[in-house]
Amino acid sequence: MMTKLRSYGPATLLLWVLVLIYLFPVAWFILSSFKPGSELFSLPLSILPENWTFSGYITAWNRFNFAQYFFNTGLVAVVTTVLTVFVSAMTGYALAKYKAKWLSIFFICILATTMLPTEVIMPSTFVVIRDLGLYNQLAGIIVPSIITATGIFMFRQYFKTVPDELLEAARIDGVGEIRAFFSIMLPLAKPIAVTLAIFSFQWRWNDYIWPLLVLNDPNRYTLQLALRSIVGADNIDWSVLLSASVISLIPMVILFFVFQKQIMNADMNSGLKD
Amino acid sequence: MNPVLGRRQLMLGGIAGTAAVGLGLSACSDGAGGGADGGEVTHMQFFLSGDANQGGGFAHMAAKYQEETGVEVEIVDVANEDLTTKLKNAALANDLPALARVGSIDATWKDVTMDLRDILDTNDVKSELAAIDPDGKVLSLPSDITAVGMFLNKTLFDAAGATYPAVGEEPWTWDGFTETIRSVQAATGASYGMVMDRSAHRLKAFLYEFGSNTFELVDGAFETNENTKPALEYFYALNDDSFMPRSVWLSDGDPNGLFKSGDVVAYCSGSWQIADFAVNIADFEWVSVYMPKQPVRVTNYGNAASIVVFEGTGQEQAALDFVNWLFTPENYTELSETSGFLPAVNGITVTYADNAEAFELYNEEIEASDEVAARLKTQDLEGEIEGRTLEGDPLRDETVKYLNDEQDVDTTIANIIELLNASL
């Protein structure tokens, strides 16, 4: 064992220590979900449950319609992510490759939206959504989330680095604008698309405030809305909350393992030139 | 180079996206089950918070109601802190549920509530806890009562050989209480003597016990009496990071978790904790005891929440029928026994399956309470009806600043009065 440890460099050992530090709260959280409520606050604190129990899981599973909430949250996250990537790519492409004065002003306007906290524009967005008939619809939480200045900015900066000659050559060969975008530009921007998709999916999966304002029907609740209902006025059913939280993480963990390679390579700067 | 997505995937994605948005757009947004068009109501929504955490009494009664009448009352459990926001937005979108159990009346929807006078009179609901406007319209009925109370770690008390006033004995004073708690703390090595929820509701009980009237509206302006300042100074002295942990009031530490750890001698909270402690404390014995007095014997009690029925849903009569059914003595008793509620209906005898003596103690405390608590509760309800709104909670927020040495006690009192007057 000692020989094995010595074979590691100090940097590797340091990284292992960091891994353990990061792993500790997650492991404690998962192990705590198997504790009865009476053990959660016992002193001295213990990592492993003294009496393993699934009661929290059973209560959570019986109390919540997880299948419905997974479906709603998944639908919102997938549809929004797909639309966000396409719309951001198209907008970023237009802003990078078409020359018009108003486009620059338009781009500054898009960037300006990042300077306003989301909460500031929520009342106005709510009125728009309500008047469009999207209140209490999943579309009501999808539509306002599609446009993200961050995504547009990422694609614009990337497309600016693609030589104009490439597009001109394609146009000379008779390629139309739509085909040029889908066959040439979008494949080139794959790293950006994947990065944005990962971020967008996480944002939408974890959204709470906007769905809270827009969704009134429990059958359309997203996972976060449902989980939060466990928090009462003066006490919290921790054993149920912990178990329900673990269940809610499972799809994200599966997704992580499926797209592990892309996620590990997802870097806000990938494909961007300094 | 391979494209990111093939043509087929693009088409499928496009179709899926369009279909999903279309589905969302075309889905029926009416949470109602008839009634809006004058048809028979078969389903309605009841918004509330914390039912599942309190024994699921409302869900249990809704199931019973459906069995008896065929009408489904869907219980929508919303996080307590978000219930106000949710109802405000539902009102703005003209999509209020049939009824709700709310913490307070909100100006956004107070004009679209049904008059619950008949239900109040028929079932002898405690009228002093109902929101009644100057015209006599009953906007809300108390769903149940909560009261501030003291819990002790009996195991620590026994280990220290200390005693506390038993039921029927003279309650202790705050001086006697703190002295006893400190002795138990010293004898057992407990980290803290007492924790108290970071809440104006709990602090008001403390102030009342010192003879304070907290902050009362007199002739169009808020004022307080001479007992408030010494009471706040006493509270400041308790928050010394030895008797009370400063983390609870200054940084929102969890008093419930601290008490459950077994490392705290006493916990000033309220009747709603009984059900939680019965299930989630196994390492030590706990007991409900009298609140101290100094010299006033009083607890801060009132409606834990209130039931309102909304107008304009097309389900008004169905909701009124359900509430009336819920408040009949037999059904209300069943609700109270299931959820561990202190009853808000006169003449009800509730037989609690567990911790009956603790509930009995709370009822006795309410019975023995000085009139100041009821007087100030009535004032709060009047404020709700008038639509007075406050930013935050002046009493709690300014007291936190005082505990944090940001301002002195006189400034604290002056600021609270100024903020309350600004709401008029």
XYZ file of C-alpha atoms in Angstrom:
698
model
C 0.000 0.000 0.000
C 2.741 2.432 1.046
C 4.692 1.525 -2.072
C 1.615 2.234 -4.152
C 1.139 5.582 -2.444
C 4.783 6.508 -3.025
C 4.362 5.796 -6.715
C 1.904 8.682 -6.885
C 3.233 12.158 -7.293
C 2.263 14.839 -4.764
C -0.084 16.424 -7.291
C -2.002 13.158 -7.716
C -2.252 12.713 -3.974
C -3.515 16.264 -3.619
C -6.151 15.577 -6.262
C -7.247 12.432 -4.420
C -7.612 14.469 -1.236
C -9.739 16.973 -3.155
C -11.849 14.138 -4.553
C -12.525 12.887 -1.035
C -13.368 16.381 0.181
C -15.863 16.822 -2.656
C -17.234 13.327 -2.229
C -17.836 13.652 1.512
C -20.984 15.823 1.520
C -22.502 13.803 -1.347
C -21.800 10.506 0.414
C -23.168 11.880 3.691
C -26.287 13.123 1.932
C -26.946 9.753 0.290
C -26.205 7.761 3.449
C -28.406 10.102 5.503
C -31.320 9.290 3.223
C -31.207 5.762 4.682
C -31.404 7.021 8.283
C -34.639 7.252 10.253
C -35.631 10.812 11.189
C -34.533 10.247 14.799
C -30.917 9.645 13.691
C -30.443 12.644 11.448
C -29.560 15.086 14.210
C -28.133 12.663 16.781
C -24.866 13.573 18.422
C -22.167 12.515 17.825
C -22.919 12.755 14.122
C -22.467 9.475 12.330
C -21.745 8.909 8.664
C -23.276 5.449 8.442
C -26.866 4.843 9.507
C -27.199 2.819 12.707
C -30.569 1.503 11.581
C -30.803 1.333 7.819
C -34.292 2.161 6.622
C -36.069 2.754 3.334
C -39.023 4.440 5.040
C -38.102 7.843 3.619
C -37.971 6.400 0.114
C -41.246 4.550 0.544
C -43.010 7.675 1.857
C -41.511 9.845 -0.884
C -42.435 7.367 -3.601
C -46.003 7.058 -2.333
C -46.428 10.779 -1.797
C -45.111 11.996 -5.136
C -46.038 11.072 -8.652
C -42.393 10.859 -9.692
C -43.139 9.448 -13.147
C -45.272 12.492 -13.971
C -42.714 14.940 -12.556
C -39.811 13.280 -14.383
C -41.806 13.393 -17.600
C -42.737 17.075 -17.187
C -39.232 18.139 -16.184
C -37.605 15.999 -18.878
C -39.941 17.332 -21.559
C -39.290 20.930 -20.568
C -35.526 20.416 -20.297
C -35.180 18.527 -23.605
C -37.446 20.752 -25.703
C -35.985 23.959 -24.289
C -32.431 22.701 -24.747
C -32.982 21.686 -28.372
C -34.655 24.988 -29.209
C -32.085 26.996 -27.250
C -29.191 25.432 -29.140
C -30.812 25.986 -32.558
C -32.022 29.496 -31.906
C -28.739 30.526 -30.294
C -26.748 29.030 -33.155
C -28.842 30.754 -35.799
C -28.806 34.083 -33.993
C -25.100 33.842 -33.268
C -24.440 32.998 -36.923
C -26.469 35.939 -38.166
C -24.777 38.331 -35.760
C -21.330 37.064 -36.734
C -21.644 36.753 -40.497
C -24.173 39.320 -41.719
C -23.168 42.940 -41.964
C -25.723 45.548 -40.951
C -25.514 48.435 -38.519
C -28.751 47.491 -36.791
C -27.362 44.023 -36.114
C -24.640 45.486 -33.886
C -27.218 47.528 -31.985
C -29.417 44.446 -31.740
C -26.501 42.454 -30.343
C -25.822 45.130 -27.716
C -29.508 44.968 -26.758
C -29.240 41.190 -26.336
C -26.136 41.605 -24.195
C -27.905 44.263 -22.136
C -30.484 41.686 -21.065
C -27.738 39.890 -19.135
C -27.320 42.971 -16.968
C -30.852 42.662 -15.576
C -31.534 40.088 -12.898
C -34.159 37.586 -14.028
C -36.411 38.583 -11.126
C -36.634 42.143 -12.481
C -38.194 41.105 -15.771
C -40.351 38.334 -14.315
C -43.499 40.446 -13.755
C -43.451 41.672 -17.369
C -42.738 38.187 -18.681
C -45.580 36.827 -16.559
C -48.059 39.312 -18.045
C -46.921 38.412 -21.582
C -47.207 34.692 -20.880
C -50.620 35.136 -19.304
C -51.950 37.219 -22.206
C -50.616 34.702 -24.714
C -52.647 32.007 -22.971
C -49.554 30.142 -21.808
C -50.266 30.386 -18.061
C -50.380 26.946 -16.432
C -48.885 25.351 -19.570
C -45.505 23.700 -19.928
C -45.097 25.934 -22.972
C -45.239 28.845 -20.551
C -41.980 27.752 -18.972
C -40.395 26.637 -22.244
C -40.933 29.687 -24.455
C -39.376 32.405 -22.241
C -36.358 30.200 -21.568
C -35.377 29.565 -25.189
C -33.467 32.778 -25.796
C -30.327 33.062 -23.717
C -27.867 35.852 -24.287
C -25.116 33.563 -23.034
C -25.790 31.019 -25.796
C -26.070 33.639 -28.503
C -22.831 35.241 -27.369
C -21.004 31.898 -27.334
C -22.046 31.070 -30.891
C -21.414 34.578 -32.209
C -17.891 34.625 -30.798
C -17.206 31.209 -32.263
C -18.618 31.933 -35.720
C -16.554 35.121 -35.877
C -13.472 32.889 -35.846
C -14.648 30.898 -38.890
C -13.101 32.409 -42.062
C -15.581 34.196 -44.333
C -13.830 32.555 -47.310
C -15.332 29.223 -46.302
C -18.848 30.604 -46.653
C -18.033 32.473 -49.853
C -16.640 29.298 -51.418
C -19.813 27.461 -50.502
C -21.989 30.220 -51.950
C -19.981 30.187 -55.188
C -20.656 26.448 -55.360
C -24.352 27.247 -55.200
C -25.035 26.339 -51.585
C -27.994 28.229 -50.137
C -27.926 30.035 -46.796
C -29.911 27.417 -44.896
C -27.804 24.554 -46.189
C -24.596 26.468 -45.546
C -25.655 26.941 -41.961
C -26.743 23.356 -41.329
C -24.057 21.570 -43.367
C -21.049 23.758 -42.733
C -21.399 26.121 -39.810
C -23.388 24.056 -37.322
C -21.115 20.962 -37.579
C -18.140 23.244 -37.037
C -19.748 24.572 -33.865
C -20.381 21.163 -32.352
C -18.287 21.855 -29.202
C -20.269 25.016 -28.535
C -23.567 23.243 -29.204
C -22.721 20.454 -26.768
C -21.504 22.876 -24.131
C -24.616 25.002 -24.369
C -26.856 21.926 -24.410
C -25.331 20.670 -21.180
C -25.681 24.020 -19.431
C -29.177 24.610 -20.759
C -30.349 21.168 -19.672
C -29.002 21.731 -16.155
C -30.560 25.186 -15.935
C -33.971 23.919 -17.000
C -33.811 20.816 -14.819
C -33.101 22.945 -11.755
C -35.499 25.818 -12.529
C -37.754 26.667 -9.649
C -39.001 30.249 -9.487
C -40.440 30.552 -12.982
C -42.308 27.226 -12.934
C -43.643 28.216 -9.495
C -45.145 31.387 -10.961
C -46.506 29.854 -14.136
C -47.705 26.368 -13.213
C -50.829 25.998 -11.117
C -51.856 22.444 -11.869
C -49.980 19.808 -9.819
C -50.157 17.454 -12.820
C -47.845 19.841 -14.659
C -45.453 20.367 -11.772
C -41.783 19.952 -12.400
C -39.631 17.963 -10.023
C -38.271 20.991 -8.181
C -41.755 22.334 -7.459
C -42.881 18.995 -6.091
C -39.808 18.548 -3.893
C -40.115 21.992 -2.380
C -43.622 21.243 -1.122
C -42.002 19.098 1.597
C -40.761 22.294 3.257
C -43.455 23.296 5.727
C -43.875 26.461 7.756
C -41.956 25.464 10.846
C -40.523 22.044 10.281
C -39.207 19.915 7.463
C -39.651 16.191 7.007
C -35.941 15.674 6.415
C -36.014 11.927 5.881
C -38.583 12.302 3.080
C -36.819 15.335 1.622
C -33.451 13.562 1.515
C -34.905 10.428 -0.058
C -36.943 12.385 -2.608
C -33.860 14.433 -3.485
C -31.828 11.284 -4.099
C -34.580 9.899 -6.368
C -34.712 13.201 -8.243
C -30.968 13.029 -8.896
C -31.045 9.594 -10.525
C -31.946 10.762 -14.078
C -29.231 13.413 -13.981
C -26.666 10.875 -12.803
C -27.666 8.489 -15.612
C -27.374 11.339 -18.109
C -23.962 12.175 -16.732
C -22.718 8.640 -17.312
C -24.217 8.524 -20.817
C -22.734 11.876 -21.846
C -19.721 11.721 -19.570
C -17.218 12.381 -22.351
C -19.016 15.456 -23.657
C -19.639 16.821 -20.172
C -16.020 16.416 -19.139
C -15.002 18.237 -22.313
C -17.645 20.896 -21.904
C -15.683 24.020 -21.419
C -17.092 27.487 -21.876
C -14.043 28.323 -23.949
C -14.016 25.236 -26.131
C -13.812 26.193 -29.751
C -13.205 29.810 -28.883
C -10.019 31.582 -29.814
C -8.435 33.925 -27.356
C -16.988 16.193 -41.178
C -20.119 14.641 -39.739
C -22.978 16.968 -39.104
C -24.008 17.395 -35.472
C -27.422 16.024 -36.290
C -28.601 14.126 -39.288
C -31.553 15.300 -41.352
C -33.786 12.618 -39.838
C -32.792 13.620 -36.303
C -33.429 17.221 -37.136
C -36.883 16.452 -38.414
C -37.685 14.252 -35.438
C -36.394 16.877 -33.035
C -38.393 19.542 -34.759
C -41.541 17.453 -34.727
C -41.036 16.519 -31.074
C -40.423 20.105 -30.061
C -43.366 21.427 -31.997
C -45.608 18.673 -30.678
C -44.555 19.290 -27.107
C -45.131 23.016 -27.330
C -48.374 22.365 -29.140
C -49.491 19.948 -26.461
C -48.683 22.484 -23.801
C -50.494 25.162 -25.705
C -53.555 23.102 -26.335
C -53.775 21.439 -22.929
C -56.701 22.447 -20.825
C -55.641 24.926 -18.170
C -58.815 24.669 -16.182
C -58.006 22.954 -12.935
C -61.723 22.857 -12.298
C -63.943 19.883 -12.715
C -67.031 21.563 -13.983
C -68.969 24.331 -12.370
C -67.576 27.141 -14.442
C -70.295 26.601 -17.007
C -72.961 25.977 -14.427
C -72.515 22.188 -14.567
C -72.160 19.953 -11.556
C -68.809 20.271 -9.780
C -66.962 16.970 -9.529
C -63.447 18.206 -8.786
C -61.930 21.241 -7.134
C -58.527 22.313 -5.889
C -57.621 23.137 -2.301
C -54.293 24.968 -1.960
C -52.503 24.624 1.355
C -49.083 24.056 2.859
C -47.613 21.399 5.090
C -50.558 19.014 5.243
C -48.413 15.963 4.536
C -45.966 17.024 7.277
C -48.818 17.370 9.765
C -50.383 13.968 9.479
C -52.248 14.555 6.217
C -55.496 15.480 7.944
C -56.887 17.502 5.047
C -56.034 14.789 2.522
C -57.727 12.273 4.809
C -60.865 14.410 5.080
C -60.893 15.068 1.333
C -60.863 11.305 0.714
C -63.744 10.883 3.157
C -65.665 13.697 1.461
C -65.223 12.097 -1.945
C -66.496 8.810 -0.537
C -69.587 10.515 0.821
C -70.397 12.910 -1.996
C -68.418 11.856 -5.058
C -66.782 15.287 -5.247
C -62.999 15.185 -5.456
C -61.174 17.833 -3.444
C -57.623 17.803 -4.762
C -55.135 18.792 -2.071
C -52.351 20.880 -3.595
C -49.533 21.071 -1.061
C -47.372 24.130 -1.764
C -44.186 25.098 0.073
C -45.181 27.463 2.876
C -42.927 30.321 1.761
C -44.293 30.149 -1.777
C -47.999 29.846 -1.091
C -48.500 33.629 -0.986
C -46.662 34.085 -4.294
C -48.560 31.245 -5.910
C -51.963 32.598 -4.929
C -51.019 36.136 -5.983
C -50.064 34.926 -9.443
C -53.105 32.697 -9.679
C -55.248 35.752 -8.879
C -53.446 37.807 -11.541
C -54.046 35.017 -14.055
C -57.681 34.659 -12.952
C -56.986 31.058 -12.069
C -57.598 30.866 -8.337
C -58.384 27.483 -6.813
C -61.782 26.816 -5.271
C -60.413 27.265 -1.761
C -57.145 27.672 0.127
C -55.682 27.482 3.607
C -53.588 30.625 3.915
C -51.296 32.198 6.462
C -52.920 35.588 6.077
C -55.371 37.528 3.936
C -53.663 39.080 0.915
C -54.662 42.386 -0.639
C -54.396 40.856 -4.129
C -57.360 38.561 -3.620
C -59.153 39.690 -0.466
C -61.993 41.194 -2.523
C -62.694 37.911 -4.277
C -63.479 35.800 -1.228
C -66.859 34.362 -0.310
C -68.668 35.286 2.888
C -68.258 32.415 5.355
C -70.647 33.864 7.949
C -73.169 31.004 7.759
C -70.475 28.360 8.293
C -69.010 30.303 11.213
C -72.390 30.650 12.932
C -73.679 27.150 12.180
C -70.588 25.364 13.477
C -69.625 27.723 16.312
C -66.160 28.436 14.899
C -64.079 30.752 17.101
C -65.155 34.114 15.695
C -62.318 36.010 17.403
C -59.896 34.238 15.035
C -61.937 34.812 11.873
C -61.191 37.708 9.531
C -64.376 39.791 9.576
C -64.614 43.053 7.680
C -66.467 46.148 8.993
C -69.616 45.096 7.114
C -69.662 41.787 8.956
C -68.478 39.713 5.992
C -66.418 36.727 7.130
C -63.438 36.514 4.778
C -61.725 33.565 6.447
C -62.190 30.944 9.141
C -59.402 29.672 11.390
C -58.508 26.152 10.285
C -56.743 25.349 13.543
C -54.958 26.997 16.435
C -51.301 27.042 17.283
C -49.678 28.363 20.395
C -46.133 29.165 21.388
C -44.797 26.761 23.985
C -41.704 25.442 25.691
C -40.135 22.016 25.223
C -37.543 20.551 27.563
C -34.992 17.801 27.148
C -36.327 15.725 30.049
C -33.366 13.357 29.953
C -30.970 16.234 30.693
C -33.274 17.518 33.434
C -33.398 14.087 35.054
C -29.635 13.689 34.782
C -29.161 17.026 36.554
C -31.818 16.246 39.137
C -33.641 19.447 38.225
C -37.400 19.952 38.287
C -39.902 21.975 36.313
C -43.427 23.074 37.191
C -45.838 20.205 36.587
C -49.320 20.641 35.189
C -51.494 22.371 37.752
C -48.547 23.985 39.558
C -47.588 27.633 39.431
C -45.607 28.368 36.230
C -42.024 29.538 36.593
C -40.717 33.023 35.930
C -38.132 33.766 33.247
C -35.597 34.421 36.013
C -36.340 31.051 37.624
C -36.428 29.314 34.250
C -33.060 30.640 33.085
C -31.485 29.839 36.437
C -32.743 26.247 36.277
C -31.704 25.831 32.646
C -28.213 27.156 33.357
C -27.858 24.692 36.237
C -28.906 21.793 33.991
C -26.507 23.027 31.317
C -23.647 23.139 33.808
C -24.471 19.719 35.278
C -24.841 17.909 31.956
C -22.371 19.757 29.738
C -25.062 20.637 27.183
C -23.772 23.108 24.612
C -26.721 25.500 24.907
C -29.445 26.284 27.389
C -32.215 27.277 25.035
C -33.040 27.800 21.385
C -35.929 29.851 20.082
C -37.283 29.968 16.538
C -36.184 33.077 14.655
C -39.701 34.371 14.480
C -41.663 37.421 15.581
C -44.482 35.063 16.574
C -42.272 33.483 19.233
C -40.686 36.789 20.252
C -44.139 38.323 20.776
C -44.967 35.626 23.343
C -41.729 36.472 25.153
C -42.522 40.204 25.139
C -46.120 39.671 26.318
C -44.794 37.694 29.298
C -42.778 40.716 30.387
C -45.897 42.875 30.311
C -45.223 44.371 26.883
C -48.086 45.000 24.477
C -45.553 44.609 21.641
C -46.653 47.210 19.059
C -50.254 48.267 19.226
C -52.258 50.517 16.939
C -53.740 53.299 19.083
C -55.524 56.307 17.535
C -54.069 55.732 14.098
C -50.443 55.163 15.065
C -48.385 52.323 16.483
C -46.992 52.577 19.985
C -45.556 50.360 22.672
C -45.481 50.444 26.441
C -42.627 50.803 28.919
C -42.174 47.034 29.340
C -40.964 46.416 25.788
C -37.494 47.890 26.242
C -36.500 45.814 29.319
C -37.928 42.701 27.665
C -35.824 43.235 24.547
C -32.769 43.907 26.723
C -33.443 40.645 28.570
C -33.687 38.814 25.252
C -30.411 40.420 24.129
C -28.712 39.128 27.278
C -29.970 35.592 26.638
C -28.354 35.579 23.172
C -24.862 35.320 24.598
C -23.732 32.273 22.601
C -23.816 30.227 25.780
C -27.402 30.257 27.007
C -28.697 30.788 23.460
C -26.663 30.257 20.283
C -26.345 33.499 18.327
C -26.377 31.527 15.088
C -30.145 30.917 15.234
C -31.263 34.534 15.273
C -28.302 36.056 13.451
C -27.692 33.541 10.704
C -30.821 31.424 10.517
C -29.379 28.343 12.226
C -31.824 25.477 12.646
C -33.238 25.460 16.203
C -35.351 22.373 15.509
C -32.266 20.407 14.463
C -30.259 21.732 17.422
C -32.887 20.602 19.921
C -33.195 17.199 18.228
C -29.440 16.743 18.615
C -30.016 16.404 22.367
C -27.397 19.062 23.072
C -29.848 21.824 24.051
C -31.848 21.912 27.281
C -34.948 23.852 26.166
C -36.665 24.888 22.946
C -39.166 27.724 22.678
C -41.312 26.859 19.690
C -44.913 25.717 19.516
C -47.600 23.084 19.383
C -46.910 22.148 15.737
C -43.643 20.466 16.820
C -45.347 17.770 18.900
C -46.055 15.464 15.959
C -42.519 15.922 14.598
C -40.842 15.203 17.945
C -42.997 12.140 18.521
C -41.576 10.584 15.349
C -38.105 12.059 15.054
C -36.682 12.104 18.590
C -35.571 8.737 19.918
C -32.310 9.466 21.758
C -33.832 11.346 24.688
C -37.126 12.074 26.404
C -38.772 15.429 25.762
C -41.653 17.138 27.496
C -43.933 20.110 26.929
C -43.954 22.539 29.858
C -45.490 25.878 30.812
C -44.061 29.010 29.261
C -42.359 31.188 31.897
C -44.087 34.394 32.996
C -42.520 37.689 34.073
C -45.068 38.379 35.566
C -47.748 37.932 32.873
C -48.967 34.448 32.122
C -49.648 34.366 28.415
C -48.763 32.555 25.246
C -48.997 33.875 21.722
C -51.756 31.881 20.127
C -53.946 32.274 17.107
C -54.959 30.658 13.904
C -52.187 28.581 12.449
C -53.852 29.253 9.121
C -57.190 30.352 7.739
C -59.526 28.859 5.181
C -60.807 31.061 2.374
C -63.202 30.269 -0.464
C -62.625 32.181 -3.681
C -65.207 33.916 -5.799
C -65.324 33.631 -9.565
C -64.210 30.032 -9.853
C -67.627 28.682 -10.739
C -67.172 26.303 -7.807
C -68.143 28.625 -4.976
C -71.129 26.649 -3.735
C -69.296 23.316 -3.956
C -66.390 24.767 -1.966
C -68.737 26.270 0.627
C -70.466 22.894 0.971
C -67.115 21.212 1.566
C -65.971 23.770 4.170
C -69.313 23.541 5.930
C -68.990 19.747 5.975
C -65.411 20.032 7.247
C -66.411 22.228 10.194
C -69.227 20.023 11.445
C -68.263 18.782 14.942
C -67.766 15.163 13.898
C -65.589 15.922 10.878
C -63.651 18.714 12.513
C -62.847 16.470 15.462
C -61.564 13.820 13.052
C -59.430 16.418 11.255
C -57.955 17.650 14.550
C -57.192 14.131 15.731
C -55.535 13.192 12.432
C -53.361 16.291 12.165
C -52.818 16.995 15.853
C -54.588 20.348 15.668
C -55.686 22.475 18.594
C -59.347 23.025 17.684
C -60.639 26.334 16.342
C -64.247 25.272 16.943
C -65.916 25.768 20.311
C -67.220 22.792 22.253
C -65.008 20.216 20.529
C -63.373 17.427 22.508
C -60.353 16.063 20.721
C -58.881 12.725 21.764
C -55.270 12.672 20.653
C -53.758 9.268 20.008
C -50.278 10.391 21.094
C -48.950 13.039 23.478
C -52.429 13.947 24.705
C -50.942 15.544 27.829
C -48.860 17.925 25.700
C -51.922 19.074 23.743
C -53.840 19.403 27.005
C -51.105 21.643 28.376
C -51.358 23.921 25.333
C -55.127 24.180 25.714
C -54.626 25.104 29.364
C -52.031 27.731 28.441
C -54.422 29.304 25.924
C -57.214 29.273 28.473
C -55.010 30.996 31.070
C -53.545 33.533 28.653
C -53.733 37.235 29.347
C -56.094 39.093 27.006
C -53.216 40.953 25.342
C -52.572 38.048 22.960
C -56.160 37.932 21.685
C -56.282 41.731 21.441
C -53.168 41.928 19.309
C -54.293 38.966 17.166
C -57.520 40.829 16.411
C -55.435 43.849 15.445
C -53.401 41.703 13.037
C -56.566 40.348 11.415
C -57.942 43.887 11.041
C -54.700 44.889 9.349
C -55.042 42.029 6.895
C -58.618 43.030 6.068
C -57.554 46.644 5.506
C -54.869 45.359 3.148
C -51.912 46.598 5.187
C -48.733 45.080 3.849
C -45.267 45.049 5.323
C -41.869 44.590 3.776
C -40.398 41.728 5.759
C -41.104 41.521 9.458
C -40.120 44.716 11.301
C -40.147 43.203 14.799
C -37.957 40.260 13.832
C -35.682 42.106 11.412
C -34.977 45.080 13.687
C -34.435 42.785 16.690
C -31.857 40.860 14.659
C -30.007 44.144 14.022
C -30.104 44.882 17.750
C -28.766 41.432 18.638
C -26.017 41.994 16.090
C -25.021 45.271 17.792
C -25.914 47.283 14.713
C -28.203 49.542 16.736
C -29.251 50.098 20.325
C -32.559 49.094 21.859
C -34.145 52.570 21.590
C -33.323 52.771 17.890
C -34.713 49.272 17.451
C -38.051 50.227 18.994
C -38.177 53.511 17.060
C -37.445 51.734 13.775
C -40.130 49.109 14.359
C -42.715 51.804 15.060
C -41.637 53.789 12.000
C -41.876 50.739 9.717
C -45.263 49.735 11.108
C -46.614 53.274 10.727
C -45.399 53.313 7.124
C -47.754 50.419 6.418
C -50.827 52.429 7.441
